[in-house]
Amino acid sequence: MLGRTVPNVTLKTRVRDESVEGPNPYRWQDVQTGDLFAGKRVVVFSLPGAFTPTCSTEQCPAFERSYDDFKAVGVDDVYCISVNDAFVMFQWGKQLGLNHVKLLPDGSGDFTRRMGMLIKKNHLGFGDRSWRYAMVVEDGKIVAWFEEPGINDNGDDEDPYGETQPEPVLEWLKAHPAG
């Protein structure tokens, strides 16, 4: 993955728009992943799904708690991408009380598939989901890669979470200051 350009795919997002009447003042907005990562140093982490145990109680909250540490080492944004739709990601972010981590809905799995991280979680009834990974992206190029061991489609794992915790990513960033 190192040195690759992140895929430029369209994510279907919802943005608040006060000109939209009614109790749900949001409109659809397409976001290009290439635009999100252009000209910035960002941390991206991916996880199997919103509202799932490890993702909700450990991984996403840990990145939220570490946000100031990421900013201190020159990171512009921290993104969480998951194969979930915009509505699910919005409600999950509200439930978690996120203020800093930006949630990216990859509802069709296009980004995740192009990253080579789309797996089947049929053993849990989830369908296609992301394997857990994290990366540092500088101006659209992957400069650091973190992946949980044992990627598979069969559920032959205990949903590992270690390599993609914020700490290894922060250690790499501290050892490789922004240029």
Short mmCIF file of N, CA, C and O in Angstrom, two decimals, residues 14-134:
data_model
loop_
_atom_site.label_atom_id
_atom_site.label_comp_id
_atom_site.label_asym_id
_atom_site.label_seq_id
_atom_site.Cartn_x
_atom_site.Cartn_y
_atom_site.Cartn_z
N ARG A 14 -24.42 13.48 3.65
CA ARG A 14 -25.53 14.38 3.97
C ARG A 14 -24.94 15.58 4.70
O ARG A 14 -24.13 15.41 5.61
N VAL A 15 -25.37 16.77 4.29
CA VAL A 15 -24.90 17.99 4.95
C VAL A 15 -26.09 18.83 5.38
O VAL A 15 -27.12 18.86 4.71
N ARG A 16 -25.91 19.49 6.50
CA ARG A 16 -26.98 20.36 7.02
C ARG A 16 -27.17 21.53 6.07
O ARG A 16 -26.22 22.14 5.62
N ASP A 17 -28.43 21.84 5.77
CA ASP A 17 -28.78 22.93 4.86
C ASP A 17 -30.08 23.54 5.36
O ASP A 17 -31.15 22.96 5.23
N GLU A 18 -29.97 24.74 5.94
CA GLU A 18 -31.13 25.40 6.53
C GLU A 18 -32.19 25.77 5.50
O GLU A 18 -33.33 26.05 5.87
N SER A 19 -31.85 25.76 4.22
CA SER A 19 -32.86 26.05 3.20
C SER A 19 -33.79 24.86 2.96
O SER A 19 -34.83 25.00 2.32
N VAL A 20 -33.42 23.70 3.50
CA VAL A 20 -34.27 22.52 3.40
C VAL A 20 -35.30 22.60 4.52
O VAL A 20 -34.95 22.66 5.70
N GLU A 21 -36.55 22.59 4.16
CA GLU A 21 -37.61 22.71 5.16
C GLU A 21 -37.91 21.36 5.80
O GLU A 21 -37.59 20.32 5.26
N GLY A 22 -38.55 21.43 6.96
CA GLY A 22 -38.97 20.22 7.65
C GLY A 22 -38.03 19.82 8.76
O GLY A 22 -37.05 20.52 9.06
N PRO A 23 -38.31 18.69 9.38
CA PRO A 23 -37.55 18.25 10.55
C PRO A 23 -36.17 17.67 10.22
O PRO A 23 -35.41 17.36 11.12
N ASN A 24 -35.87 17.49 8.94
CA ASN A 24 -34.60 16.88 8.55
C ASN A 24 -33.89 17.80 7.56
O ASN A 24 -33.87 17.53 6.36
N PRO A 25 -33.29 18.92 8.04
CA PRO A 25 -32.72 19.92 7.14
C PRO A 25 -31.35 19.51 6.57
O PRO A 25 -30.34 20.18 6.80
N TYR A 26 -31.32 18.41 5.87
CA TYR A 26 -30.09 17.91 5.26
C TYR A 26 -30.32 17.66 3.79
O TYR A 26 -31.43 17.36 3.37
N ARG A 27 -29.24 17.78 3.01
CA ARG A 27 -29.31 17.46 1.59
C ARG A 27 -28.14 16.54 1.25
O ARG A 27 -27.15 16.48 1.97
N TRP A 28 -28.29 15.84 0.14
CA TRP A 28 -27.22 14.97 -0.33
C TRP A 28 -26.09 15.81 -0.90
O TRP A 28 -26.34 16.82 -1.55
N GLN A 29 -24.87 15.39 -0.64
CA GLN A 29 -23.71 16.04 -1.25
C GLN A 29 -22.67 14.97 -1.55
O GLN A 29 -22.26 14.23 -0.66
N ASP A 30 -22.27 14.90 -2.81
CA ASP A 30 -21.20 13.99 -3.20
C ASP A 30 -19.87 14.57 -2.76
O ASP A 30 -19.61 15.76 -2.93
N VAL A 31 -19.02 13.71 -2.19
CA VAL A 31 -17.69 14.11 -1.76
C VAL A 31 -16.69 13.18 -2.44
O VAL A 31 -16.84 11.96 -2.39
N GLN A 32 -15.70 13.77 -3.08
CA GLN A 32 -14.64 12.99 -3.72
C GLN A 32 -13.53 12.75 -2.70
O GLN A 32 -13.02 13.70 -2.10
N THR A 33 -13.15 11.50 -2.53
CA THR A 33 -12.10 11.20 -1.57
C THR A 33 -10.78 11.87 -1.96
O THR A 33 -10.03 12.29 -1.09
N GLY A 34 -10.53 11.97 -3.26
CA GLY A 34 -9.31 12.66 -3.70
C GLY A 34 -9.24 14.09 -3.20
O GLY A 34 -8.17 14.57 -2.82
N ASP A 35 -10.40 14.76 -3.16
CA ASP A 35 -10.44 16.14 -2.66
C ASP A 35 -10.20 16.19 -1.15
O ASP A 35 -9.57 17.13 -0.65
N LEU A 36 -10.70 15.20 -0.42
CA LEU A 36 -10.55 15.19 1.04
C LEU A 36 -9.08 15.10 1.45
O LEU A 36 -8.68 15.65 2.47
N PHE A 37 -8.29 14.37 0.66
CA PHE A 37 -6.91 14.08 1.05
C PHE A 37 -5.88 14.97 0.34
O PHE A 37 -4.71 14.92 0.66
N ALA A 38 -6.33 15.76 -0.61
CA ALA A 38 -5.40 16.59 -1.39
C ALA A 38 -4.80 17.71 -0.54
O ALA A 38 -5.52 18.42 0.18
N GLY A 39 -3.49 17.83 -0.59
CA GLY A 39 -2.80 18.95 0.06
C GLY A 39 -2.80 18.89 1.58
O GLY A 39 -2.49 19.90 2.22
N LYS A 40 -3.11 17.74 2.15
CA LYS A 40 -3.18 17.63 3.61
C LYS A 40 -2.46 16.38 4.08
O LYS A 40 -2.25 15.44 3.32
N ARG A 41 -2.13 16.37 5.36
CA ARG A 41 -1.64 15.18 6.04
C ARG A 41 -2.78 14.70 6.93
O ARG A 41 -3.19 15.40 7.86
N VAL A 42 -3.30 13.53 6.60
CA VAL A 42 -4.47 13.02 7.32
C VAL A 42 -4.22 11.60 7.82
O VAL A 42 -3.41 10.86 7.26
N VAL A 43 -4.94 11.27 8.87
CA VAL A 43 -5.00 9.90 9.36
C VAL A 43 -6.38 9.37 8.99
O VAL A 43 -7.39 10.03 9.20
N VAL A 44 -6.38 8.18 8.42
CA VAL A 44 -7.63 7.50 8.05
C VAL A 44 -7.62 6.15 8.74
O VAL A 44 -6.62 5.43 8.68
N PHE A 45 -8.72 5.82 9.40
CA PHE A 45 -8.85 4.48 9.93
C PHE A 45 -10.18 3.91 9.49
O PHE A 45 -11.15 4.63 9.32
N SER A 46 -10.17 2.61 9.26
CA SER A 46 -11.37 1.94 8.79
C SER A 46 -11.71 0.81 9.74
O SER A 46 -10.82 0.21 10.35
N LEU A 47 -12.99 0.55 9.83
CA LEU A 47 -13.47 -0.45 10.77
C LEU A 47 -14.68 -1.17 10.18
O LEU A 47 -15.28 -0.70 9.24
N PRO A 48 -15.03 -2.33 10.76
CA PRO A 48 -16.11 -3.14 10.18
C PRO A 48 -17.49 -2.51 10.20
O PRO A 48 -18.27 -2.74 9.29
N GLY A 49 -17.82 -1.74 11.22
CA GLY A 49 -19.16 -1.19 11.18
C GLY A 49 -19.54 -0.31 12.35
O GLY A 49 -19.14 -0.54 13.49
N ALA A 50 -20.34 0.70 12.05
CA ALA A 50 -20.91 1.56 13.08
C ALA A 50 -21.77 0.72 14.02
O ALA A 50 -22.36 -0.27 13.61
N PHE A 51 -21.81 1.12 15.25
CA PHE A 51 -22.63 0.50 16.30
C PHE A 51 -22.17 -0.90 16.68
O PHE A 51 -22.85 -1.58 17.44
N THR A 52 -21.04 -1.37 16.15
CA THR A 52 -20.53 -2.69 16.53
C THR A 52 -19.63 -2.53 17.75
O THR A 52 -19.10 -1.44 18.00
N PRO A 53 -19.44 -3.60 18.55
CA PRO A 53 -18.79 -3.45 19.86
C PRO A 53 -17.40 -2.82 19.86
O PRO A 53 -17.22 -1.78 20.48
N THR A 54 -16.42 -3.43 19.23
CA THR A 54 -15.06 -2.90 19.30
C THR A 54 -14.98 -1.52 18.66
O THR A 54 -14.31 -0.62 19.16
N CYS A 55 -15.68 -1.34 17.55
CA CYS A 55 -15.65 -0.05 16.84
C CYS A 55 -16.23 1.06 17.70
O CYS A 55 -15.72 2.19 17.70
N SER A 56 -17.28 0.75 18.45
CA SER A 56 -18.00 1.77 19.23
C SER A 56 -17.42 2.01 20.61
O SER A 56 -17.50 3.13 21.12
N THR A 57 -16.87 0.98 21.23
CA THR A 57 -16.37 1.14 22.59
C THR A 57 -14.88 1.39 22.66
O THR A 57 -14.39 1.90 23.67
N GLU A 58 -14.15 1.02 21.60
CA GLU A 58 -12.70 1.16 21.65
C GLU A 58 -12.13 2.03 20.52
O GLU A 58 -11.60 3.10 20.77
N GLN A 59 -12.24 1.56 19.27
CA GLN A 59 -11.47 2.18 18.19
C GLN A 59 -11.86 3.63 17.92
O GLN A 59 -11.01 4.52 17.99
N CYS A 60 -13.10 3.89 17.61
CA CYS A 60 -13.48 5.27 17.27
C CYS A 60 -13.30 6.21 18.47
O CYS A 60 -12.73 7.29 18.32
N PRO A 61 -13.73 5.81 19.68
CA PRO A 61 -13.49 6.70 20.83
C PRO A 61 -11.99 6.95 21.10
O PRO A 61 -11.61 8.05 21.51
N ALA A 62 -11.15 5.96 20.85
CA ALA A 62 -9.71 6.14 21.08
C ALA A 62 -9.13 7.17 20.12
O ALA A 62 -8.30 8.00 20.52
N PHE A 63 -9.55 7.15 18.87
CA PHE A 63 -9.08 8.16 17.92
C PHE A 63 -9.62 9.54 18.28
O PHE A 63 -8.91 10.54 18.14
N GLU A 64 -10.84 9.60 18.77
CA GLU A 64 -11.40 10.88 19.21
C GLU A 64 -10.59 11.44 20.39
O GLU A 64 -10.24 12.62 20.41
N ARG A 65 -10.27 10.59 21.37
CA ARG A 65 -9.47 11.02 22.53
C ARG A 65 -8.07 11.46 22.12
O ARG A 65 -7.47 12.32 22.77
N SER A 66 -7.53 10.87 21.06
CA SER A 66 -6.17 11.15 20.61
C SER A 66 -6.09 12.30 19.62
O SER A 66 -4.99 12.64 19.15
N TYR A 67 -7.20 12.92 19.32
CA TYR A 67 -7.24 13.94 18.27
C TYR A 67 -6.22 15.05 18.50
O TYR A 67 -5.49 15.43 17.59
N ASP A 68 -6.15 15.59 19.71
CA ASP A 68 -5.21 16.68 19.99
C ASP A 68 -3.77 16.22 19.80
O ASP A 68 -2.92 16.99 19.36
N ASP A 69 -3.48 14.96 20.13
CA ASP A 69 -2.14 14.41 19.91
C ASP A 69 -1.82 14.36 18.42
O ASP A 69 -0.70 14.65 18.01
N PHE A 70 -2.81 13.97 17.62
CA PHE A 70 -2.61 13.95 16.16
C PHE A 70 -2.37 15.37 15.63
O PHE A 70 -1.48 15.58 14.81
N LYS A 71 -3.15 16.31 16.09
CA LYS A 71 -2.97 17.69 15.65
C LYS A 71 -1.57 18.20 16.03
O LYS A 71 -0.94 18.92 15.26
N ALA A 72 -1.10 17.82 17.21
CA ALA A 72 0.21 18.29 17.69
C ALA A 72 1.37 17.79 16.84
O ALA A 72 2.44 18.41 16.83
N VAL A 73 1.17 16.69 16.11
CA VAL A 73 2.24 16.17 15.25
C VAL A 73 1.97 16.48 13.78
O VAL A 73 2.53 15.84 12.88
N GLY A 74 1.10 17.46 13.52
CA GLY A 74 0.94 17.95 12.16
C GLY A 74 -0.14 17.32 11.31
O GLY A 74 -0.14 17.49 10.09
N VAL A 75 -1.06 16.60 11.92
CA VAL A 75 -2.15 16.00 11.17
C VAL A 75 -3.26 17.04 11.00
O VAL A 75 -3.66 17.71 11.95
N ASP A 76 -3.75 17.17 9.78
CA ASP A 76 -4.81 18.14 9.49
C ASP A 76 -6.19 17.62 9.84
O ASP A 76 -7.03 18.36 10.35
N ASP A 77 -6.46 16.34 9.56
CA ASP A 77 -7.77 15.75 9.82
C ASP A 77 -7.62 14.28 10.18
O ASP A 77 -6.65 13.63 9.76
N VAL A 78 -8.59 13.78 10.94
CA VAL A 78 -8.68 12.35 11.24
C VAL A 78 -10.02 11.88 10.73
O VAL A 78 -11.07 12.41 11.11
N TYR A 79 -9.98 10.88 9.84
CA TYR A 79 -11.19 10.35 9.21
C TYR A 79 -11.39 8.89 9.59
O TYR A 79 -10.44 8.11 9.62
N CYS A 80 -12.64 8.54 9.82
CA CYS A 80 -13.05 7.15 10.00
C CYS A 80 -13.94 6.79 8.83
O CYS A 80 -14.95 7.46 8.58
N ILE A 81 -13.57 5.73 8.11
CA ILE A 81 -14.38 5.29 6.98
C ILE A 81 -14.92 3.90 7.28
O ILE A 81 -14.23 3.06 7.85
N SER A 82 -16.18 3.70 6.95
CA SER A 82 -16.82 2.41 7.19
C SER A 82 -17.83 2.14 6.09
O SER A 82 -18.40 3.06 5.51
N VAL A 83 -18.04 0.86 5.82
CA VAL A 83 -19.04 0.47 4.82
C VAL A 83 -20.42 0.54 5.49
O VAL A 83 -21.01 -0.46 5.87
N ASN A 84 -20.86 1.77 5.67
CA ASN A 84 -22.17 2.10 6.22
C ASN A 84 -22.67 3.32 5.46
O ASN A 84 -21.88 4.10 4.94
N ASP A 85 -24.00 3.53 5.46
CA ASP A 85 -24.55 4.68 4.75
C ASP A 85 -24.47 5.95 5.61
O ASP A 85 -24.15 5.90 6.80
N ALA A 86 -24.74 7.07 4.98
CA ALA A 86 -24.62 8.38 5.64
C ALA A 86 -25.54 8.51 6.85
O ALA A 86 -25.16 9.14 7.85
N PHE A 87 -26.72 7.93 6.79
CA PHE A 87 -27.66 8.04 7.91
C PHE A 87 -27.13 7.29 9.13
O PHE A 87 -27.17 7.81 10.26
N VAL A 88 -26.62 6.09 8.92
CA VAL A 88 -26.06 5.30 10.01
C VAL A 88 -24.84 6.00 10.60
O VAL A 88 -24.71 6.12 11.83
N MET A 89 -23.95 6.48 9.75
CA MET A 89 -22.74 7.13 10.25
C MET A 89 -23.09 8.39 11.05
O MET A 89 -22.48 8.65 12.09
N PHE A 90 -24.07 9.16 10.60
CA PHE A 90 -24.48 10.36 11.32
C PHE A 90 -25.01 10.01 12.72
O PHE A 90 -24.59 10.61 13.72
N GLN A 91 -25.90 9.04 12.80
CA GLN A 91 -26.47 8.66 14.09
C GLN A 91 -25.41 8.07 15.01
O GLN A 91 -25.42 8.30 16.22
N TRP A 92 -24.49 7.31 14.45
CA TRP A 92 -23.41 6.71 15.24
C TRP A 92 -22.52 7.82 15.82
O TRP A 92 -22.18 7.79 16.99
N GLY A 93 -22.18 8.79 14.99
CA GLY A 93 -21.36 9.91 15.47
C GLY A 93 -22.05 10.67 16.59
O GLY A 93 -21.41 11.09 17.56
N LYS A 94 -23.36 10.87 16.45
CA LYS A 94 -24.12 11.53 17.52
C LYS A 94 -24.08 10.71 18.80
O LYS A 94 -23.84 11.25 19.88
N GLN A 95 -24.30 9.41 18.68
CA GLN A 95 -24.31 8.55 19.86
C GLN A 95 -22.94 8.55 20.55
O GLN A 95 -22.86 8.55 21.78
N LEU A 96 -21.87 8.56 19.76
CA LEU A 96 -20.52 8.55 20.34
C LEU A 96 -20.10 9.93 20.85
O LEU A 96 -19.10 10.03 21.57
N GLY A 97 -20.82 10.97 20.47
CA GLY A 97 -20.45 12.32 20.88
C GLY A 97 -19.17 12.81 20.22
O GLY A 97 -18.40 13.54 20.84
N LEU A 98 -18.97 12.42 18.97
CA LEU A 98 -17.75 12.82 18.26
C LEU A 98 -17.76 14.31 17.97
O LEU A 98 -18.76 14.86 17.52
N ASN A 99 -16.63 14.95 18.22
CA ASN A 99 -16.45 16.36 17.92
C ASN A 99 -15.33 16.59 16.91
O ASN A 99 -15.26 17.66 16.31
N HIS A 100 -14.42 15.62 16.78
CA HIS A 100 -13.22 15.84 15.96
C HIS A 100 -13.08 14.84 14.82
O HIS A 100 -12.76 15.24 13.71
N VAL A 101 -13.23 13.56 15.10
CA VAL A 101 -13.11 12.54 14.06
C VAL A 101 -14.24 12.75 13.07
O VAL A 101 -15.40 12.90 13.45
N LYS A 102 -13.89 12.79 11.79
CA LYS A 102 -14.89 12.97 10.73
C LYS A 102 -15.24 11.60 10.16
O LYS A 102 -14.36 10.84 9.75
N LEU A 103 -16.53 11.30 10.16
CA LEU A 103 -17.01 10.00 9.68
C LEU A 103 -17.31 10.07 8.19
O LEU A 103 -18.01 10.97 7.73
N LEU A 104 -16.79 9.09 7.46
CA LEU A 104 -17.00 9.01 6.02
C LEU A 104 -17.81 7.77 5.68
O LEU A 104 -17.37 6.65 5.95
N PRO A 105 -18.99 7.94 5.08
CA PRO A 105 -19.82 6.81 4.72
C PRO A 105 -19.40 6.21 3.38
O PRO A 105 -19.46 6.89 2.35
N ASP A 106 -18.99 4.96 3.40
CA ASP A 106 -18.65 4.23 2.18
C ASP A 106 -19.74 3.19 1.95
O ASP A 106 -19.47 1.99 1.94
N GLY A 107 -20.96 3.67 1.83
CA GLY A 107 -22.13 2.80 1.79
C GLY A 107 -22.09 1.70 0.77
O GLY A 107 -22.56 0.59 1.01
N SER A 108 -21.53 1.95 -0.38
CA SER A 108 -21.44 0.93 -1.43
C SER A 108 -20.13 0.15 -1.36
O SER A 108 -19.94 -0.78 -2.14
N GLY A 109 -19.24 0.55 -0.49
CA GLY A 109 -17.97 -0.14 -0.34
C GLY A 109 -16.98 0.14 -1.46
O GLY A 109 -15.98 -0.57 -1.59
N ASP A 110 -17.21 1.17 -2.26
CA ASP A 110 -16.34 1.44 -3.41
C ASP A 110 -14.91 1.79 -2.98
O ASP A 110 -13.95 1.28 -3.54
N PHE A 111 -14.77 2.67 -2.00
CA PHE A 111 -13.44 3.04 -1.52
C PHE A 111 -12.75 1.82 -0.92
O PHE A 111 -11.59 1.52 -1.24
N THR A 112 -13.47 1.12 -0.06
CA THR A 112 -12.90 -0.03 0.64
C THR A 112 -12.48 -1.12 -0.35
O THR A 112 -11.41 -1.72 -0.21
N ARG A 113 -13.30 -1.37 -1.36
CA ARG A 113 -12.95 -2.37 -2.39
C ARG A 113 -11.70 -1.95 -3.13
O ARG A 113 -10.78 -2.76 -3.32
N ARG A 114 -11.62 -0.67 -3.51
CA ARG A 114 -10.45 -0.20 -4.25
C ARG A 114 -9.19 -0.20 -3.38
O ARG A 114 -8.08 -0.26 -3.90
N MET A 115 -9.37 -0.15 -2.07
CA MET A 115 -8.23 -0.25 -1.15
C MET A 115 -7.81 -1.70 -0.96
O MET A 115 -6.77 -1.98 -0.36
N GLY A 116 -8.60 -2.65 -1.46
CA GLY A 116 -8.29 -4.06 -1.29
C GLY A 116 -8.64 -4.58 0.09
O GLY A 116 -8.16 -5.63 0.52
N MET A 117 -9.51 -3.88 0.82
CA MET A 117 -9.84 -4.22 2.19
C MET A 117 -11.29 -4.66 2.38
O MET A 117 -11.73 -4.84 3.51
N LEU A 118 -12.02 -4.85 1.30
CA LEU A 118 -13.42 -5.29 1.40
C LEU A 118 -13.45 -6.79 1.67
O LEU A 118 -12.89 -7.57 0.91
N ILE A 119 -14.07 -7.17 2.78
CA ILE A 119 -14.18 -8.58 3.15
C ILE A 119 -15.64 -8.93 3.36
O ILE A 119 -16.50 -8.05 3.46
N LYS A 120 -15.89 -10.20 3.46
CA LYS A 120 -17.25 -10.68 3.74
C LYS A 120 -17.36 -10.98 5.23
O LYS A 120 -16.50 -11.63 5.80
N LYS A 121 -18.42 -10.50 5.81
CA LYS A 121 -18.72 -10.81 7.22
C LYS A 121 -20.07 -11.53 7.28
O LYS A 121 -20.91 -11.25 8.13
N ASN A 122 -20.28 -12.43 6.32
CA ASN A 122 -21.55 -13.16 6.24
C ASN A 122 -21.81 -14.00 7.48
O ASN A 122 -22.96 -14.22 7.84
N HIS A 123 -20.75 -14.46 8.13
CA HIS A 123 -20.91 -15.27 9.34
C HIS A 123 -21.61 -14.50 10.45
O HIS A 123 -22.14 -15.09 11.38
N LEU A 124 -21.62 -13.16 10.33
CA LEU A 124 -22.32 -12.31 11.31
C LEU A 124 -23.58 -11.67 10.72
O LEU A 124 -24.24 -10.88 11.39
N GLY A 125 -23.85 -11.96 9.44
CA GLY A 125 -24.99 -11.36 8.78
C GLY A 125 -24.76 -9.93 8.35
O GLY A 125 -25.70 -9.20 8.06
N PHE A 126 -23.49 -9.50 8.28
CA PHE A 126 -23.15 -8.12 7.93
C PHE A 126 -23.00 -7.92 6.43
O PHE A 126 -23.06 -6.79 5.96
N GLY A 127 -22.70 -8.97 5.68
CA GLY A 127 -22.38 -8.79 4.26
C GLY A 127 -20.98 -8.24 4.09
O GLY A 127 -20.09 -8.52 4.88
N ASP A 128 -20.78 -7.44 3.05
CA ASP A 128 -19.46 -6.88 2.77
C ASP A 128 -19.15 -5.75 3.76
O ASP A 128 -19.97 -4.86 3.97
N ARG A 129 -17.96 -5.80 4.32
CA ARG A 129 -17.49 -4.81 5.29
C ARG A 129 -16.00 -4.57 5.10
O ARG A 129 -15.35 -5.25 4.32
N SER A 130 -15.46 -3.66 5.86
CA SER A 130 -14.03 -3.38 5.78
C SER A 130 -13.26 -4.18 6.81
O SER A 130 -13.72 -4.37 7.94
N TRP A 131 -12.08 -4.63 6.40
CA TRP A 131 -11.10 -5.14 7.35
C TRP A 131 -10.55 -3.93 8.09
O TRP A 131 -10.53 -2.81 7.54
N ARG A 132 -10.10 -4.12 9.31
CA ARG A 132 -9.58 -3.01 10.11
C ARG A 132 -8.19 -2.61 9.63
O ARG A 132 -7.29 -3.43 9.59
N TYR A 133 -8.06 -1.33 9.25
CA TYR A 133 -6.76 -0.79 8.86
C TYR A 133 -6.71 0.70 9.21
O TYR A 133 -7.73 1.31 9.49
N ALA A 134 -5.50 1.24 9.18
CA ALA A 134 -5.29 2.68 9.37
C ALA A 134 -4.15 3.09 8.46
O ALA A 134 -3.32 2.26 8.07
#
